[in-house]
Amino acid sequence: MKTPLRILGALGATLLLASSTFAQAPKRPKIVILATGGTIAGAALSPTDPGYKSGAVGVDILINAVPDLKKIADVTGEQIASIGSQDMNDEVWLKLAKRANELLASPNVDGIAITHGTDTLEETSYFLDLVVKSDKPVVLTGSMRPSTAMSADGPLNIYNAVAIAADPKARGRGVLVAVDDDIHSAHDIVKTHTTDVATFSSGEAGLIGVALFGANIWYRTPAAIHTRASELSVGDGKSLPRVDIIYAHANMSPDLITAAAQNGAKGLVIAGVGDGNMTAPALEAVKKVIKQGVVVVRSSRTNGGIIRRNIEVNDDQVGTVASMELNPGKARALLQLALLKSSDAKKIQDYFDRY
Ligand code: GLU
């Protein structure tokens, strides 16, 4: 039986249309989720149980819990660690930095999202901001409620983190943190509340943007040096120098400062009262450990404002470094990396002025 030409023509046209539609199908960005644990992967016995175990849920379960991710990106996951972020350490930082740099160097990866506990999110994100060598987006996220909780905040935070990592407009803005519909710079974000879902703030510096179910609105680009432009790196990638943070308070004794140096700290960050201050005996101990080769940075326990040189402490005479905008946790991360380059307080001050 002869097939009428009209039918063959129509069939051909349909095939052509189908193949051209296929050819034009938008390519989804390739995003890798690196999971480290935290409450976002936490599990409780019931949706209202306040007690839970951090990092109990694996990355594939996290991804499968947000099926809409498939609409915005081609997502794969890797488990880097399964810890509450109170246990975050140099080893995991180095592993994360290495893997992030490897993935970002590949033309097959458009961006990275990292799931993390909220307790030390501000430190890990800033550490990565200093050592990731790429303009491609790196976006950390976490959650305040475990994955099994009523109104868990994790799924939308993961969705937003992936949508930001897939957004070309996120490129060149340094490492970002997506939480509670907000986009923060790693340089500025701090945790301000023990349990509130709206715990994160970027203080006076303000947000980088907002994330509205995948539609991102961008306000600014961070002013400090970061990622591809950063001169800092993880060195041989095997270890980082020990830097301790010591919290200043009324009647502060010199003992912890002395003990930190005796126990091998190469750097100290004083979480000073007010503008990076401490008692006279503590300052005397600082002078002594500086003479022994320890680099001491003055930060503040206030979580706001800028610690400049030579205000009440004469840094020029004492030999201390002023942390500028960095809170104690972030100052510690920068000091660890700066010490890989130099132990000269003036050179290290220069890093604190620019990063
Ligand atoms: N300790 C937990 C952590 O940082 C709680 C904070 C959270 O993830 O929300 O992993």
Coordinates of C-alpha atoms and ligand atoms in Angstrom, one line a residue:
M1 CA 0.0 0.0 0.0
K2 CA 1.3 3.4 -0.9
T3 CA 1.7 5.9 1.9
P4 CA 0.3 9.2 0.8
L5 CA 3.0 11.8 0.3
R6 CA 1.0 14.2 2.5
I7 CA 1.3 11.9 5.5
L8 CA 5.1 11.4 5.0
G9 CA 5.5 15.1 4.7
A10 CA 3.7 15.7 8.0
L11 CA 5.7 13.0 9.7
G12 CA 8.9 14.5 8.5
A13 CA 7.9 17.9 9.7
T14 CA 7.0 16.5 13.1
L15 CA 10.3 14.8 13.4
L16 CA 12.2 17.9 12.4
L17 CA 10.2 20.0 14.9
A18 CA 10.9 17.4 17.7
S19 CA 14.6 17.3 16.9
S20 CA 14.9 21.1 16.8
T21 CA 13.0 21.4 20.1
F22 CA 15.3 18.8 21.6
A23 CA 18.3 20.7 20.3
Q24 CA 17.1 23.9 21.9
A25 CA 16.2 22.4 25.3
P26 CA 18.0 24.6 27.8
K27 CA 21.1 23.0 29.3
R28 CA 20.6 22.8 33.1
P29 CA 23.6 24.0 35.1
K30 CA 25.7 21.3 36.8
I31 CA 25.8 21.8 40.5
V32 CA 27.5 19.6 43.0
I33 CA 26.3 19.5 46.6
L34 CA 29.1 18.8 49.2
A35 CA 27.5 17.7 52.4
T36 CA 29.2 18.1 55.8
G37 CA 26.4 17.3 58.2
G38 CA 24.8 19.8 60.6
T39 CA 21.2 20.2 61.7
I40 CA 20.1 20.4 58.0
A41 CA 21.0 16.7 58.0
G42 CA 19.8 16.2 61.6
A43 CA 17.1 13.7 62.6
A44 CA 14.9 13.8 65.7
L45 CA 12.5 11.1 67.1
S46 CA 9.4 13.2 66.3
P47 CA 8.5 16.4 64.4
T48 CA 8.3 18.3 67.7
D49 CA 11.2 16.8 69.6
P50 CA 13.8 19.6 70.4
G51 CA 16.6 17.0 70.9
Y52 CA 18.2 15.6 67.7
K53 CA 21.4 14.2 66.2
S54 CA 23.3 16.4 63.8
G55 CA 24.5 15.0 60.5
A56 CA 22.4 11.8 60.6
V57 CA 21.0 12.1 57.1
G58 CA 23.1 11.5 54.0
V59 CA 23.4 13.8 50.9
D60 CA 21.3 11.6 48.6
I61 CA 18.4 11.8 51.1
L62 CA 18.8 15.6 51.3
I63 CA 18.7 15.9 47.5
N64 CA 15.7 13.5 47.1
A65 CA 13.8 15.5 49.8
V66 CA 13.7 18.5 47.4
P67 CA 12.5 17.0 44.0
D68 CA 12.2 20.5 42.5
L69 CA 16.0 20.8 42.4
K70 CA 15.8 18.8 39.2
K71 CA 13.9 21.6 37.5
I72 CA 16.7 24.1 38.1
A73 CA 19.9 22.1 37.9
D74 CA 21.6 18.8 37.3
V75 CA 22.5 18.0 40.9
T76 CA 24.9 15.4 42.2
G77 CA 26.0 15.0 45.8
E78 CA 29.2 14.1 47.7
Q79 CA 29.5 13.4 51.4
I80 CA 32.6 15.2 52.7
A81 CA 31.8 14.7 56.5
S82 CA 28.8 13.9 58.7
I83 CA 29.4 16.1 61.7
G84 CA 27.6 18.8 63.8
S85 CA 29.6 21.9 62.9
Q86 CA 30.7 22.3 66.5
D87 CA 33.1 19.5 65.5
M88 CA 34.3 21.3 62.3
N89 CA 38.1 21.2 62.1
D90 CA 41.1 22.0 60.0
E91 CA 41.1 18.6 58.4
V92 CA 37.6 19.0 57.1
W93 CA 38.3 22.6 56.0
L94 CA 41.3 21.4 54.0
K95 CA 39.3 18.5 52.5
L96 CA 36.5 20.9 51.5
A97 CA 38.8 23.4 50.0
K98 CA 40.7 20.8 48.0
R99 CA 37.5 19.2 46.6
A100 CA 35.8 22.5 45.9
N101 CA 38.9 23.7 43.9
E102 CA 39.1 20.4 42.0
L103 CA 35.4 20.6 41.1
L104 CA 35.4 24.3 40.1
A105 CA 38.3 23.7 37.8
S106 CA 36.3 21.3 35.8
P107 CA 34.3 22.7 32.8
N108 CA 31.6 20.2 33.8
V109 CA 30.8 22.0 37.0
D110 CA 29.0 25.3 37.1
G111 CA 28.8 25.8 40.9
I112 CA 28.9 24.2 44.3
A113 CA 26.4 24.2 47.2
I114 CA 27.7 23.1 50.6
T115 CA 25.4 21.9 53.4
H116 CA 26.8 22.7 56.9
G117 CA 25.8 23.1 60.5
T118 CA 25.0 26.7 61.5
D119 CA 27.2 26.9 64.6
T120 CA 30.5 27.5 62.6
L121 CA 29.0 28.3 59.2
E122 CA 30.4 31.8 59.4
E123 CA 33.9 30.5 59.8
T124 CA 33.9 27.7 57.2
S125 CA 32.4 30.0 54.6
Y126 CA 35.0 32.7 55.3
F127 CA 37.8 30.2 55.2
L128 CA 36.6 29.0 51.7
D129 CA 36.2 32.7 50.6
L130 CA 39.9 33.0 51.1
V131 CA 41.1 29.8 49.5
V132 CA 38.7 29.0 46.7
K133 CA 40.3 29.9 43.4
S134 CA 37.3 30.4 41.1
D135 CA 34.7 33.0 40.2
K136 CA 32.1 30.2 40.0
P137 CA 29.5 30.3 42.7
V138 CA 30.1 28.5 46.0
V139 CA 27.1 28.7 48.3
L140 CA 26.8 27.4 51.8
T141 CA 23.6 26.7 53.6
G142 CA 22.3 25.1 56.8
S143 CA 19.2 25.0 58.8
M144 CA 18.1 25.7 62.3
R145 CA 15.5 22.9 62.5
P146 CA 16.4 19.2 61.8
S147 CA 15.2 17.6 58.6
T148 CA 12.5 15.7 60.6
A149 CA 11.1 18.8 62.3
M150 CA 7.7 20.4 61.8
S151 CA 8.3 23.4 59.3
A152 CA 11.9 22.3 58.7
D153 CA 13.8 25.1 57.1
G154 CA 16.4 22.9 55.3
P155 CA 14.6 22.0 52.0
L156 CA 13.9 25.6 51.0
N157 CA 17.5 26.6 52.0
I158 CA 18.9 23.8 49.9
Y159 CA 16.7 24.8 47.0
N160 CA 17.8 28.5 47.3
A161 CA 21.5 27.5 47.6
V162 CA 21.3 25.4 44.4
A163 CA 19.4 28.1 42.6
I164 CA 22.1 30.7 43.6
A165 CA 24.9 28.3 42.7
A166 CA 23.2 27.9 39.3
D167 CA 22.8 31.7 38.8
P168 CA 25.4 33.3 36.5
K169 CA 24.8 36.6 38.4
A170 CA 26.3 34.9 41.6
R171 CA 29.7 34.6 39.9
G172 CA 32.5 36.8 41.2
R173 CA 30.7 37.7 44.4
G174 CA 32.8 35.5 46.7
V175 CA 31.6 32.6 48.8
L176 CA 27.9 33.1 49.7
V177 CA 25.6 31.8 52.3
A178 CA 21.9 31.2 51.6
V179 CA 19.7 31.0 54.6
D180 CA 16.2 32.1 55.5
D181 CA 15.6 33.6 52.0
D182 CA 18.7 35.9 52.4
I183 CA 22.0 35.9 50.5
H184 CA 25.0 36.8 52.7
S185 CA 28.7 37.3 52.0
A186 CA 30.9 34.8 53.8
H187 CA 32.9 37.9 54.9
D188 CA 30.0 39.4 56.9
I189 CA 27.6 36.7 58.0
V190 CA 27.3 35.9 61.8
K191 CA 25.0 33.7 63.8
T192 CA 23.2 35.9 66.3
H193 CA 20.7 33.6 68.1
T194 CA 20.8 30.1 69.6
T195 CA 17.6 28.8 68.0
D196 CA 15.7 31.4 66.0
V197 CA 15.3 30.5 62.3
A198 CA 16.2 34.1 61.5
T199 CA 19.5 33.8 63.3
F200 CA 21.9 35.1 60.6
S201 CA 22.9 38.7 60.1
S202 CA 25.4 40.6 58.0
G203 CA 25.3 43.5 60.3
E204 CA 26.2 47.0 59.0
A205 CA 27.6 45.5 55.7
G206 CA 24.1 44.2 54.8
L207 CA 22.9 41.5 52.5
I208 CA 24.3 40.6 49.1
G209 CA 20.8 39.8 47.9
V210 CA 17.6 37.9 48.5
A211 CA 16.5 34.5 47.2
L212 CA 12.8 34.2 46.3
F213 CA 12.1 30.6 45.4
G214 CA 14.8 30.5 42.8
A215 CA 14.4 34.1 41.7
N216 CA 17.5 35.9 43.1
I217 CA 17.7 39.6 43.5
W218 CA 21.2 41.0 43.8
Y219 CA 22.1 44.1 45.8
R220 CA 25.9 44.3 46.0
T221 CA 29.3 42.7 45.5
P222 CA 31.6 42.3 48.6
A223 CA 34.4 45.0 48.8
A224 CA 37.0 42.8 50.5
I225 CA 39.4 40.6 48.4
H226 CA 38.1 37.1 48.0
T227 CA 38.3 33.8 46.0
R228 CA 40.1 34.1 42.7
A229 CA 41.9 37.4 43.7
S230 CA 43.0 36.1 47.1
E231 CA 46.7 35.6 47.6
L232 CA 46.1 33.2 50.4
S233 CA 46.0 29.4 50.0
V234 CA 46.1 26.2 52.0
G235 CA 49.8 25.8 51.4
D236 CA 50.7 22.1 51.2
G237 CA 47.1 21.4 52.2
K238 CA 48.2 19.1 55.0
S239 CA 47.8 21.2 58.1
L240 CA 47.1 24.7 59.3
P241 CA 48.9 26.5 62.2
R242 CA 47.2 26.4 65.6
V243 CA 45.4 29.6 66.4
D244 CA 43.3 29.9 69.6
I245 CA 40.6 32.4 70.6
I246 CA 40.6 33.8 74.1
Y247 CA 37.5 35.5 75.4
A248 CA 38.1 38.7 77.4
H249 CA 36.0 39.6 80.4
A250 CA 36.0 41.7 83.6
N251 CA 38.9 40.5 85.8
M252 CA 40.5 38.6 82.9
S253 CA 43.7 36.9 84.0
P254 CA 46.9 36.4 81.9
D255 CA 46.8 32.6 82.4
L256 CA 45.0 31.4 79.3
I257 CA 47.2 33.6 77.0
T258 CA 50.3 32.1 78.6
A259 CA 48.9 28.6 78.4
A260 CA 47.9 28.9 74.8
A261 CA 51.5 29.9 73.8
Q262 CA 52.9 27.1 76.0
N263 CA 50.6 24.6 74.3
G264 CA 51.9 25.5 70.8
A265 CA 49.6 28.2 69.5
K266 CA 51.3 30.1 66.7
G267 CA 48.6 32.8 66.8
L268 CA 46.0 34.1 69.2
V269 CA 42.8 36.0 68.7
I270 CA 41.6 38.0 71.7
A271 CA 37.8 38.3 71.6
G272 CA 38.3 41.6 73.4
V273 CA 35.8 43.6 75.3
G274 CA 34.4 46.6 73.4
D275 CA 36.9 47.8 70.8
G276 CA 39.3 44.8 71.2
N277 CA 40.4 45.7 74.8
M278 CA 41.5 43.5 77.7
T279 CA 42.8 43.9 81.3
A280 CA 46.3 45.3 81.9
P281 CA 47.6 41.8 83.1
A282 CA 46.2 40.2 80.0
L283 CA 47.9 42.8 77.8
E284 CA 51.2 42.2 79.6
A285 CA 50.8 38.5 78.8
V286 CA 50.1 39.4 75.2
K287 CA 53.4 41.5 75.0
K288 CA 55.3 38.5 76.4
V289 CA 53.9 35.9 73.9
I290 CA 54.5 38.3 71.0
K291 CA 58.2 38.4 72.1
Q292 CA 58.1 34.6 71.9
G293 CA 56.9 34.8 68.2
V294 CA 53.2 34.4 68.7
V295 CA 51.1 36.7 66.5
V296 CA 48.2 38.3 68.4
V297 CA 45.1 39.7 66.8
R298 CA 42.7 42.0 68.7
S299 CA 39.0 41.3 67.7
S300 CA 35.9 42.0 69.7
R301 CA 33.3 39.9 71.5
T302 CA 30.6 42.5 70.6
N303 CA 29.9 41.1 67.1
G304 CA 29.6 44.5 65.5
G305 CA 31.8 47.4 64.5
I306 CA 35.4 47.7 63.3
I307 CA 38.5 47.2 65.4
R308 CA 41.1 49.7 64.2
R309 CA 44.7 50.1 65.3
N310 CA 46.0 52.3 68.1
I311 CA 42.7 53.2 69.8
E312 CA 43.1 52.3 73.4
V313 CA 45.7 49.6 72.8
N314 CA 48.8 51.0 71.1
D315 CA 49.3 48.3 68.5
D316 CA 52.4 49.9 67.2
Q317 CA 54.1 49.6 70.6
V318 CA 52.6 46.3 71.7
G319 CA 53.0 44.5 68.3
T320 CA 49.3 43.4 68.0
V321 CA 47.2 43.3 64.8
A322 CA 43.7 44.9 64.7
S323 CA 41.1 42.6 63.2
M324 CA 39.1 45.4 61.4
E325 CA 35.7 44.0 60.4
L326 CA 36.4 40.4 61.4
N327 CA 34.8 38.8 64.4
P328 CA 36.9 36.4 66.4
G329 CA 36.0 33.2 64.4
K330 CA 36.7 34.8 61.0
A331 CA 39.8 36.5 62.4
R332 CA 41.1 33.1 63.4
A333 CA 40.5 31.7 59.9
L334 CA 42.4 34.6 58.3
L335 CA 45.2 34.4 60.8
Q336 CA 45.7 30.7 60.2
L337 CA 46.1 31.3 56.5
A338 CA 48.2 34.5 56.9
L339 CA 50.6 32.6 59.2
L340 CA 51.3 30.2 56.2
K341 CA 52.7 33.3 54.4
S342 CA 54.4 35.3 57.2
S343 CA 54.7 35.7 60.9
D344 CA 55.4 39.4 60.6
A345 CA 52.6 41.4 62.4
K346 CA 52.8 44.3 59.9
K347 CA 52.3 42.0 56.9
I348 CA 49.5 40.2 58.7
Q349 CA 47.9 43.6 59.5
D350 CA 48.0 44.2 55.7
Y351 CA 45.9 41.1 55.2
F352 CA 43.4 42.1 57.8
D353 CA 43.2 45.6 56.1
R354 CA 42.4 44.1 52.7
Y355 CA 40.6 40.8 53.3
Ligands
GLU1 N1 25.3 22.2 66.4 C1 24.6 22.1 65.2 C2 25.6 22.4 64.0 O1 26.2 23.4 63.9 C3 23.5 23.0 65.4 C4 23.4 24.1 64.5 C5 22.7 23.8 63.2 O2 23.2 23.2 62.3 O3 21.6 24.4 63.1 O4 25.7 21.5 63.3

